[in-house]
CSV table of C-alpha atoms in Angstrom, one decimal:
chain,number,residue,atom,x,y,z
A,238,MET,CA,56.6,17.4,148.7
A,239,GLN,CA,58.0,16.4,152.0
A,240,PRO,CA,58.3,12.6,151.2
A,241,LEU,CA,60.3,13.6,148.0
A,242,ILE,CA,62.6,15.8,150.1
A,243,ASP,CA,63.1,13.0,152.7
A,244,ASN,CA,64.0,10.5,150.0
A,245,ALA,CA,66.4,13.0,148.3
A,246,ARG,CA,68.2,13.5,151.7
A,247,THR,CA,68.8,9.8,152.1
A,248,PHE,CA,69.4,9.0,148.4
A,249,GLY,CA,73.0,10.3,148.5
A,250,GLN,CA,73.9,8.2,151.5
A,251,ARG,CA,74.7,5.2,149.3
A,252,PRO,CA,77.7,6.5,147.3
A,253,GLU,CA,79.1,3.1,146.5
A,254,GLU,CA,76.0,2.4,144.4
A,255,PHE,CA,76.6,5.5,142.3
A,256,ALA,CA,80.4,6.0,142.1
A,257,LYS,CA,80.6,4.1,138.8
A,258,LEU,CA,78.1,6.4,137.2
A,259,ALA,CA,80.7,9.3,137.3
A,260,GLU,CA,82.7,7.4,134.6
A,261,GLY,CA,80.0,8.1,132.0
A,262,GLN,CA,76.9,6.6,130.5
A,263,SER,CA,76.3,3.9,128.0
A,264,PRO,CA,72.5,3.3,127.9
A,265,GLN,CA,71.3,0.8,125.3
A,266,VAL,CA,67.8,2.3,124.9
A,267,LEU,CA,66.4,5.7,124.2
A,268,PHE,CA,62.9,5.7,125.8
A,269,ILE,CA,60.6,8.3,124.4
A,270,THR,CA,57.4,8.8,126.4
A,271,CYS,CA,55.0,11.3,127.7
A,272,SER,CA,55.6,13.8,130.4
A,273,ASP,CA,52.6,12.4,132.3
A,274,SER,CA,53.6,11.9,136.0
A,275,ARG,CA,51.9,8.4,135.9
A,276,VAL,CA,54.4,7.1,133.4
A,277,VAL,CA,57.7,6.3,135.1
A,278,PRO,CA,60.1,4.6,132.6
A,279,ALA,CA,62.5,3.2,135.2
A,280,LEU,CA,59.6,1.7,137.2
A,281,ILE,CA,58.0,0.2,134.1
A,282,THR,CA,61.2,-1.3,132.8
A,283,GLY,CA,63.1,-2.0,136.1
A,284,ALA,CA,66.0,0.1,134.7
A,285,ARG,CA,68.8,1.2,137.0
A,286,PRO,CA,70.5,4.6,136.7
A,287,GLY,CA,72.5,4.7,133.4
A,288,GLU,CA,70.4,2.1,131.6
A,289,LEU,CA,67.8,4.3,129.9
A,290,PHE,CA,68.3,7.6,128.0
A,291,GLU,CA,64.9,9.3,128.3
A,292,LEU,CA,63.1,11.9,126.2
A,293,ARG,CA,59.8,13.0,127.7
A,294,THR,CA,57.5,15.3,125.8
A,295,ALA,CA,53.8,16.2,126.1
A,296,GLY,CA,52.1,13.4,124.2
A,297,ASN,CA,55.4,11.6,123.5
A,298,ILE,CA,55.6,13.6,120.3
A,299,VAL,CA,58.6,13.4,118.0
A,300,PRO,CA,58.6,16.7,116.1
A,301,PRO,CA,59.4,16.7,112.4
A,302,TYR,CA,63.1,16.6,111.5
A,303,ALA,CA,64.4,20.0,110.4
A,304,SER,CA,68.2,20.4,110.2
A,305,SER,CA,67.9,24.1,109.7
A,306,HIS,CA,65.8,24.6,112.9
A,307,PRO,CA,66.8,21.8,115.4
A,308,THR,CA,64.7,21.2,118.4
A,309,GLY,CA,65.7,20.0,121.9
A,310,GLU,CA,63.9,16.7,121.0
A,311,ALA,CA,65.9,16.3,117.8
A,312,ALA,CA,69.1,17.0,119.7
A,313,THR,CA,68.3,14.4,122.3
A,314,ILE,CA,67.5,11.8,119.6
A,315,GLU,CA,70.7,12.6,117.7
A,316,TYR,CA,72.8,12.4,120.8
A,317,ALA,CA,71.3,9.1,121.8
A,318,VAL,CA,71.8,7.5,118.4
A,319,GLU,CA,75.1,9.1,117.2
A,320,VAL,CA,77.0,9.7,120.4
A,321,LEU,CA,75.7,7.1,122.9
A,322,GLY,CA,75.1,4.5,120.2
A,323,VAL,CA,71.8,3.2,121.6
A,324,ARG,CA,70.7,0.0,119.9
A,325,ASP,CA,66.9,0.4,120.5
A,326,ILE,CA,64.4,3.2,120.6
A,327,VAL,CA,61.1,2.7,122.4
A,328,VAL,CA,58.2,5.1,121.8
A,329,CYS,CA,55.8,4.5,124.7
A,330,GLY,CA,52.3,6.0,124.7
A,331,HIS,CA,49.9,5.5,127.6
A,332,SER,CA,46.3,5.1,128.4
A,333,HIS,CA,44.3,8.1,129.6
A,334,CYS,CA,46.7,10.5,127.8
A,335,GLY,CA,45.5,14.0,128.0
A,336,ALA,CA,47.4,15.2,124.9
A,337,VAL,CA,46.1,12.4,122.6
A,338,GLY,CA,42.7,12.6,124.2
A,339,ALA,CA,42.5,16.3,123.4
A,340,LEU,CA,43.4,15.5,119.8
A,341,VAL,CA,41.0,12.7,119.4
A,342,ARG,CA,38.1,14.8,120.9
A,343,GLY,CA,39.1,17.9,119.0
A,344,ASP,CA,39.3,19.9,122.3
A,345,ASP,CA,39.5,23.7,122.1
A,346,LEU,CA,43.0,24.5,123.4
A,347,THR,CA,43.0,28.3,122.9
A,348,ALA,CA,43.5,28.8,126.6
A,349,VAL,CA,46.8,26.9,126.4
A,350,PRO,CA,48.4,28.1,123.2
A,351,ALA,CA,51.8,26.5,123.7
A,352,VAL,CA,50.1,23.1,124.3
A,353,ARG,CA,47.8,23.7,121.2
A,354,ASP,CA,50.8,24.6,119.0
A,355,TRP,CA,52.9,21.7,120.3
A,356,LEU,CA,50.2,19.2,119.6
A,357,THR,CA,50.1,20.3,115.9
A,358,HIS,CA,53.3,18.2,115.6
A,359,ALA,CA,51.2,15.1,116.3
A,360,ALA,CA,49.7,15.3,112.8
A,361,PRO,CA,47.8,13.4,111.5
A,362,ARG,CA,45.1,13.5,114.1
A,363,PRO,CA,45.1,10.1,115.9
A,364,ALA,CA,42.3,7.6,115.2
A,365,GLY,CA,40.0,6.7,118.0
A,366,THR,CA,36.6,7.5,119.6
A,367,ALA,CA,36.0,10.4,121.9
A,368,GLU,CA,33.9,8.1,124.1
A,369,ASP,CA,36.9,5.9,125.2
A,370,PRO,CA,38.4,7.5,128.3
A,371,ALA,CA,41.6,5.4,127.9
A,372,VAL,CA,41.9,6.6,124.3
A,373,ALA,CA,43.6,3.3,123.6
A,374,GLU,CA,43.1,3.3,119.8
A,375,GLY,CA,44.1,6.9,119.5
A,376,VAL,CA,47.3,6.5,121.6
A,377,GLN,CA,48.3,3.3,119.7
A,378,SER,CA,47.9,4.9,116.3
A,379,HIS,CA,49.7,8.0,117.6
A,380,VAL,CA,52.7,5.9,118.8
A,381,LEU,CA,53.0,4.3,115.3
A,382,THR,CA,52.9,7.7,113.7
A,383,GLN,CA,55.8,8.8,116.0
A,384,LEU,CA,57.8,5.7,114.9
A,385,LEU,CA,57.3,6.8,111.3
A,386,ARG,CA,58.4,10.3,112.3
A,387,LEU,CA,61.6,8.9,113.8
A,388,ARG,CA,62.3,7.2,110.4
A,389,SER,CA,62.3,10.7,108.9
A,390,TYR,CA,65.4,11.6,110.9
A,391,PRO,CA,68.2,10.7,108.4
A,392,PHE,CA,70.6,9.3,111.0
A,393,VAL,CA,67.8,7.1,112.5
A,394,ASP,CA,66.7,5.8,109.2
A,395,LYS,CA,70.3,4.9,108.2
A,396,LYS,CA,70.9,3.0,111.4
A,397,VAL,CA,67.6,1.1,111.1
A,398,THR,CA,68.3,0.3,107.5
A,399,ASP,CA,71.8,-0.9,108.4
A,400,GLY,CA,70.4,-3.1,111.2
A,401,GLN,CA,72.2,-1.1,113.9
A,402,LEU,CA,69.0,0.3,115.5
A,403,THR,CA,65.6,-1.2,116.2
A,404,LEU,CA,62.4,0.8,116.8
A,405,HIS,CA,59.7,-0.4,119.2
A,406,ALA,CA,56.1,0.9,119.8
A,407,TRP,CA,54.8,0.3,123.3
A,408,TYR,CA,51.4,1.1,125.0
A,409,TYR,CA,51.3,1.4,128.8
A,410,GLU,CA,48.0,1.0,130.6
A,411,VAL,CA,48.2,3.3,133.6
A,412,HIS,CA,45.2,1.6,135.2
A,413,THR,CA,46.6,-1.9,135.1
A,414,GLY,CA,50.4,-1.6,134.7
A,415,SER,CA,50.3,-3.7,131.6
A,416,VAL,CA,52.6,-3.0,128.7
A,417,LEU,CA,51.7,-3.9,125.1
A,418,THR,CA,54.0,-3.9,122.2
A,419,HIS,CA,53.2,-3.5,118.5
A,420,ASP,CA,53.5,-6.8,116.6
A,421,VAL,CA,54.3,-5.9,113.0
A,422,SER,CA,53.2,-9.3,111.6
A,423,SER,CA,49.7,-8.9,112.9
A,424,ASP,CA,49.6,-5.1,113.1
A,425,ALA,CA,48.2,-5.3,116.6
A,426,PHE,CA,49.4,-4.4,120.1
A,427,ARG,CA,50.0,-7.5,122.2
A,428,ALA,CA,51.2,-8.2,125.7
A,429,LEU,CA,55.0,-8.1,126.1
């Protein structure tokens, strides 16, 4: 913890770098990814403060759209699209994902009921083999499912249909730092 505290103490000693941020935010990208501490969107993309609007959930899950019972995730997505006017949404899964791995393996999650219940939003169960510690196939199929889930949000679907919003599926390898993107024409993940 001490290195984090030390950095926080010196971070505010560069006010000229941050003064403009007080005027508001206008990120162009909503970056949806996992809560995993090994996945750092600004590090992966090189983004500076104010350039990414982030939504982090266990397993980068986008819950089903329900206007009668909105979730914090739905509110974040709606705010990014309707208020901030982001032009792109990236759903970024990652290798060695504990959430997707648990789904692929069919782990017993009764000891963590909130996690178990949250992961039900990932349906259908991701493809993949339990023997793959990176759960690459499972994560990649899961990311594509989350893109489809985003399209079920009426305001997202409208902006995509109108050409005002583009959805991207990324797969980050925590063990190499490589980022792959889904190529629609070949239906495969390829290096950026």
